Every structure is written in C-alpha cells, then in structure tokens.
Coordinates of C-alpha atoms in Angstrom, one line a residue:
M212 CA -13.0 -30.6 42.7
R213 CA -16.0 -28.9 40.5
R214 CA -17.8 -31.9 40.3
I215 CA -17.4 -33.1 43.8
L216 CA -18.2 -29.4 45.1
L217 CA -21.7 -29.3 42.3
S218 CA -22.7 -32.9 43.4
L219 CA -22.5 -30.6 47.0
I220 CA -25.5 -28.6 45.5
L221 CA -27.4 -30.9 43.9
S222 CA -27.3 -32.1 47.0
L223 CA -29.8 -29.2 48.6
S224 CA -33.1 -30.4 49.5
I225 CA -34.4 -27.2 48.1
Q226 CA -35.1 -27.1 44.2
Q227 CA -35.5 -23.9 42.5
S228 CA -37.3 -23.1 39.7
L229 CA -35.1 -21.7 36.8
A230 CA -38.6 -20.6 34.5
V231 CA -39.8 -16.4 34.8
E232 CA -43.5 -15.1 34.7
I233 CA -44.3 -12.3 32.2
I234 CA -46.6 -9.8 33.7
H235 CA -48.0 -7.1 31.4
Y236 CA -49.2 -4.1 33.7
K237 CA -52.0 -2.9 31.5
N238 CA -52.3 0.1 34.6
V239 CA -54.8 -2.0 35.9
P240 CA -53.6 -3.8 39.6
V241 CA -52.5 -6.8 39.1
V242 CA -52.6 -10.3 41.6
I243 CA -49.9 -12.1 42.6
T244 CA -49.9 -15.4 44.9
L245 CA -47.6 -15.9 47.6
T246 CA -46.8 -19.0 49.5
E247 CA -46.6 -18.9 54.0
G248 CA -43.1 -18.7 54.8
E249 CA -41.3 -18.6 51.6
E250 CA -40.1 -15.7 49.1
R251 CA -41.0 -14.5 45.6
S252 CA -38.5 -12.1 44.1
I253 CA -40.4 -9.8 41.6
E254 CA -38.2 -7.7 39.0
F255 CA -39.7 -4.3 37.4
G256 CA -36.8 -3.0 35.2
D257 CA -36.5 -0.2 37.1
H258 CA -35.0 0.9 40.8
V259 CA -38.0 1.1 42.5
Q260 CA -39.8 2.1 46.0
V261 CA -42.6 0.2 47.9
G262 CA -45.3 1.3 49.9
V263 CA -47.3 -0.4 52.6
T264 CA -49.9 0.4 54.9
K265 CA -49.7 0.9 58.7
G266 CA -52.1 -1.6 58.6
Q267 CA -50.1 -4.1 57.0
Q268 CA -47.2 -3.1 58.9
Q269 CA -48.6 -4.1 62.6
G270 CA -50.1 -7.1 61.2
D271 CA -47.0 -8.2 60.0
L272 CA -48.3 -9.7 57.2
F273 CA -44.9 -9.8 54.9
R274 CA -41.4 -9.0 54.6
V275 CA -40.3 -7.0 51.6
Q276 CA -37.5 -5.2 50.6
S277 CA -36.1 -3.6 47.6
A278 CA -32.8 -3.7 45.8
Q279 CA -31.9 -3.2 42.2
G280 CA -34.7 -3.2 40.8
F281 CA -35.6 -6.2 42.5
V282 CA -38.7 -7.0 45.3
H283 CA -38.6 -9.5 47.3
I284 CA -41.3 -10.8 49.3
R285 CA -41.7 -13.3 51.9
A286 CA -45.9 -14.1 53.5
N287 CA -45.4 -14.7 57.3
K288 CA -48.3 -15.9 57.2
T289 CA -51.7 -16.8 55.3
F290 CA -53.4 -13.5 53.7
S291 CA -56.3 -12.3 51.4
A292 CA -55.5 -9.4 49.0
Q293 CA -53.3 -6.8 50.1
R294 CA -52.1 -3.6 47.7
V295 CA -48.8 -2.7 47.5
Q296 CA -48.3 0.3 45.6
I297 CA -45.2 0.4 43.9
K298 CA -43.2 3.2 42.8
R299 CA -40.4 3.5 39.6
L300 CA -37.6 6.1 40.6
T301 CA -36.7 7.3 37.2
D302 CA -39.9 7.3 36.3
D303 CA -42.8 7.8 38.9
R304 CA -44.6 5.4 37.5
V305 CA -46.9 3.7 39.9
I306 CA -48.1 -0.5 39.3
L307 CA -50.2 -1.3 42.1
V308 CA -49.8 -5.1 43.2
D309 CA -52.6 -7.5 44.9
F310 CA -50.4 -9.8 47.1
V311 CA -52.6 -12.9 48.6
S312 CA -50.8 -15.3 50.4
E313 CA -52.3 -19.5 50.8
P314 CA -50.8 -22.1 52.2
R315 CA -47.8 -24.0 51.9
S316 CA -48.0 -26.8 49.7
A317 CA -45.7 -28.9 47.8
Q318 CA -47.4 -27.0 44.4
S319 CA -48.1 -23.1 46.0
V320 CA -44.1 -24.2 46.3
A321 CA -43.0 -25.0 43.2
N322 CA -45.5 -22.0 42.0
L323 CA -43.2 -19.3 42.8
E324 CA -41.0 -18.5 40.2
P325 CA -39.7 -15.7 39.5
V326 CA -42.6 -12.8 38.0
K327 CA -41.5 -10.2 35.7
I328 CA -43.4 -7.0 35.4
I329 CA -43.4 -5.2 32.3
L330 CA -45.5 -2.1 31.2
D331 CA -48.1 -1.6 28.7
S332 CA -45.4 1.1 26.8
E333 CA -42.7 -1.8 28.0
N334 CA -43.7 -4.3 25.8
V335 CA -41.0 -6.7 25.4
A336 CA -39.1 -9.0 28.0
G337 CA -35.8 -6.7 27.4
G338 CA -37.9 -3.7 28.9
N339 CA -38.0 -1.4 26.0
T340 CA -40.4 -0.5 23.9
V341 CA -41.4 -1.7 20.8
D342 CA -39.1 0.6 18.9
E343 CA -36.1 0.5 21.1
A344 CA -36.0 -2.8 20.7
E345 CA -36.2 -3.1 17.1
A346 CA -32.7 -0.4 17.7
V347 CA -31.9 -3.4 20.3
V348 CA -31.5 -6.2 17.8
L349 CA -30.7 -4.5 15.4
D350 CA -27.3 -3.0 17.1
G351 CA -26.7 -6.3 18.4
A352 CA -26.9 -7.6 14.4
K353 CA -23.9 -5.0 14.1
G354 CA -22.0 -5.9 17.5
D355 CA -22.0 -8.3 20.1
P356 CA -25.8 -10.3 21.2
V357 CA -27.4 -8.4 24.0
V358 CA -27.9 -10.6 26.8
T359 CA -29.9 -8.9 30.0
P360 CA -28.8 -9.9 34.2
V361 CA -31.9 -12.5 33.8
E362 CA -30.8 -14.7 31.1
L363 CA -27.1 -15.1 32.5
V364 CA -28.7 -15.7 35.8
R365 CA -30.7 -18.2 34.6
Y366 CA -27.9 -19.8 31.9
V367 CA -25.8 -19.8 35.3
S368 CA -28.3 -21.4 37.4
Q369 CA -29.2 -24.1 34.6
R370 CA -25.7 -25.3 33.9
L371 CA -25.3 -25.8 37.3
Y372 CA -28.6 -27.5 38.8
G373 CA -30.2 -28.1 35.3
P374 CA -29.4 -32.1 33.9
S375 CA -26.2 -31.5 31.5
R376 CA -29.1 -32.6 28.3
L377 CA -30.6 -29.6 28.5
H378 CA -27.2 -27.5 28.4
K379 CA -27.6 -25.4 25.4
D380 CA -25.0 -22.4 24.2
V381 CA -26.2 -19.6 24.0
V382 CA -25.6 -17.2 21.4
G383 CA -23.2 -13.9 23.2
I384 CA -22.4 -16.3 26.6
T385 CA -19.3 -17.3 27.2
E386 CA -17.6 -18.6 30.4
T387 CA -14.7 -16.5 31.3
P388 CA -11.1 -17.2 33.5
L389 CA -11.3 -17.7 36.8
D390 CA -8.2 -16.1 38.1
I391 CA -9.6 -16.3 42.0
K392 CA -8.2 -19.2 43.9
K393 CA -9.6 -18.0 47.5
P394 CA -12.3 -17.1 49.4
V395 CA -13.8 -13.6 48.9
K396 CA -15.0 -10.9 50.9
I397 CA -18.7 -10.5 50.1
F398 CA -20.9 -9.8 53.2
K399 CA -20.8 -7.5 56.5
G400 CA -22.8 -8.2 59.0
E401 CA -23.7 -10.9 60.8
A402 CA -23.1 -13.0 57.6
L403 CA -19.1 -11.8 57.6
Y404 CA -17.9 -14.3 60.0
K405 CA -20.3 -16.9 59.3
T406 CA -19.8 -17.9 56.2
V407 CA -17.0 -18.6 53.4
S408 CA -17.8 -17.5 50.2
Q409 CA -15.7 -19.1 47.2
P410 CA -16.1 -18.0 43.4
F411 CA -16.8 -21.1 41.4
V412 CA -17.7 -20.3 38.1
A413 CA -17.1 -16.9 36.0
Y414 CA -19.5 -16.1 32.9
R415 CA -19.6 -13.1 30.4
G416 CA -22.2 -12.0 28.1
G417 CA -22.7 -8.8 26.7
A418 CA -21.9 -5.7 28.3
Y419 CA -22.2 -8.0 31.7
H420 CA -19.9 -10.1 33.9
I421 CA -21.8 -12.4 36.6
A422 CA -19.8 -14.9 38.9
G423 CA -21.2 -18.4 40.6
I424 CA -20.7 -17.8 44.5
Y425 CA -20.9 -21.2 46.5
I426 CA -21.3 -20.1 50.4
K427 CA -21.3 -21.9 52.7
N428 CA -22.8 -21.7 57.2
T429 CA -19.7 -22.2 58.9
S430 CA -21.9 -21.7 62.4
D431 CA -23.6 -23.9 64.5
S432 CA -27.0 -21.6 63.8
K433 CA -29.4 -21.5 61.1
L434 CA -28.3 -18.5 58.7
K435 CA -30.7 -15.8 56.7
L436 CA -28.8 -14.5 54.0
N437 CA -29.5 -11.0 53.3
Y438 CA -29.3 -8.4 50.6
L439 CA -28.8 -5.5 51.9
E440 CA -25.5 -7.2 53.9
L441 CA -23.7 -7.7 50.4
N442 CA -20.9 -5.2 50.9
I443 CA -19.6 -4.8 46.8
P444 CA -20.4 -3.5 44.1
F445 CA -23.5 -5.3 41.6
T446 CA -25.8 -4.8 39.4
T447 CA -27.9 -7.6 40.5
A448 CA -27.3 -9.9 42.5
T449 CA -29.5 -13.9 43.5
F450 CA -29.0 -16.2 46.7
Q451 CA -30.6 -20.2 45.7
H452 CA -31.6 -20.0 48.4
H453 CA -32.5 -17.7 51.0
V454 CA -31.5 -19.6 54.3
L455 CA -28.4 -21.5 55.6
Q456 CA -28.9 -24.7 57.7
P457 CA -26.4 -24.8 60.5
N458 CA -22.9 -26.1 59.5
G459 CA -23.0 -30.0 58.5
I460 CA -27.0 -30.6 57.8
P461 CA -27.7 -30.1 54.1
G462 CA -28.4 -27.3 53.1
D463 CA -26.1 -25.1 54.9
A464 CA -24.3 -24.4 51.4
T465 CA -25.8 -22.1 48.1
M466 CA -25.0 -20.3 45.8
L467 CA -25.1 -16.5 45.2
Y468 CA -25.1 -15.0 41.4
L469 CA -23.9 -11.9 41.4
V470 CA -23.6 -9.7 38.6
S471 CA -22.1 -6.7 37.4
E472 CA -20.9 -4.5 34.9
E473 CA -17.2 -4.6 35.9
P474 CA -14.8 -7.9 35.2
L475 CA -14.9 -10.4 38.4
K476 CA -11.3 -9.3 39.4
N477 CA -12.1 -5.1 40.3
V478 CA -15.3 -6.2 42.1
L479 CA -13.9 -9.7 44.0
Q480 CA -12.3 -8.5 47.1
P481 CA -10.2 -11.5 48.9
W482 CA -12.0 -12.6 51.8
T483 CA -9.6 -12.0 55.4
Y484 CA -11.8 -13.8 57.9
Y485 CA -8.9 -13.4 61.0
Q486 CA -8.0 -9.7 60.2
E487 CA -11.2 -8.5 60.4
L488 CA -12.4 -11.1 63.4
Q489 CA -9.5 -9.4 65.2
Q490 CA -10.5 -5.6 64.9
A491 CA -13.9 -6.9 65.6
E492 CA -12.9 -8.1 69.1
A493 CA -10.7 -5.4 69.3
A494 CA -13.4 -2.6 69.2
M495 CA -15.1 -4.8 70.9
L496 CA -12.9 -4.8 74.1
A497 CA -12.4 -1.1 73.5
E498 CA -16.1 -0.7 74.2
K499 CA -15.7 -2.3 77.5
K500 CA -13.3 -0.2 78.6

C-alpha cells in the first residue's frame, strides 16, 4: 500500500527543492528573490510580525503569511525591490528584507529553495549563539542528539521524494509506529470538507515528533491550502505543495509535514467528516429559518 501511495505522490508534476539557503543578517538589508505566482518560505528562528506599507497592500504586490517562525510570501506580479520589516517578537529585533520579484521561468522556479535567516549574533544554523551551540553539542554527547524541526522535515521529504540510493540514516532520527489507521481531522474552513487527510509515515528526532500526512482533494475544484486553516496544535507545518488540482487530475494530492513536541496520538484526531457535514448543514438550515 505504501509503495502504491508513494508512486502517486511521486507522480506530482511540481518538484520541490530540498536545499535551504542560509543568509547571515549583519544589520543591513538582505535581498531575497521571488518568482511571480510562486510562494517562498523564510525561517527566522522566532515568532515574527511582518510590517508592510500601505502602498504595498494597495498595489497587491504579494501575499504574505506568518506562522511558527516562518514567513510565507507569494509574489502576485513582478516588481523591483520592496522593503519589508520583520520584527522578532521575543527580543524585538528588526530584520530588513528587500524582496524582488522576477518573471516566472523554469530556472526562477528551481531557485525557490527555502531561506533561513540567521542573525549575526546567532552565527550557527541551529539559531543559537556560538557559546550556546557548544553547550548543545556537549548536551548531545551526554544524551540524545539534537535534531531541529527543519532537519526532520528535510529528512522525511527526502525519504518520500528522493531516490532510494540517496537515503541516508541520520543519528537521532528513527521511524516510529504509525498506530493511526484511519483519516484524521486537521483542517477547519473550506479544506475540512474538500480533503481527506491520511497519516502516512511517522518519525521522531530528539524532542520532536513528525508525521507525513497525505492530503487529497476530493472536490471538483482547485483548492489552495492555508496554514491558518490547520486546526491542530503543532510546532511547524510544511506543505510540499500549496495548491491542489481538482480530484482526478494530476496534482490533486500533496504531503503535509507536521512537527509537534507531543506524540502524534495526542495531536491527531479521528476524522468525523459526516458528523461535521451534518452539523454544518443543520446550522445553515437553522440560519435560514
């Protein structure tokens, strides 16, 4: 069953880059390139607030969302440098980013790997200072290896999408039993009634648990997935693709990588589609009376 499902996933036409571009922020604006019509994800290592100007909003230049320390920005058109202020909420540090949007091409889409911005005082990829990084290494030598959510997502994505010859074991990451046999409820809003979500694989790395959840569009219309419609607790969430084609058309399914500090059985809840649908219909009828 897993092999059949994996072949369906691999048949999706859009291929995602697994590399992460590391940018060291030294208190001068950094430039990040976007592609018209495509979304790019940027990690800041902390919960952030995004500041855009009134002109940027009125010009409908881009759509931007922030969740769990990531900013997801989609360019609606091409444009020259547009400065955006990103404020980290725990320490009030401000990061200035100049976004530039280029016309869509095969090369520009291929270059849209995720970005991780590291402050100069946190000059290691894990987001710690140098002294903290040394402490982490020592702690890891005594106990469990330190594994970040980003490393977990990259590992599982490579396992699902990469050729088997490139699969490499990572110390500290182990596959865990997937006790959930039935679809689960992970969305609210439109996606609740238009998708089926089935846990596919599960791993644990350090303090984190990750589930690879197969999501399929069951409707006859295109569906855009939104992080804000996830209705479960999580540390980070990453969609392999954000737009699902109508049911039965290539591209009607994707994978969600859900990272949590709790075991999956405490996070994932059974999917009660018909009960939810009946409740929604009853509520609509009550409103009409």
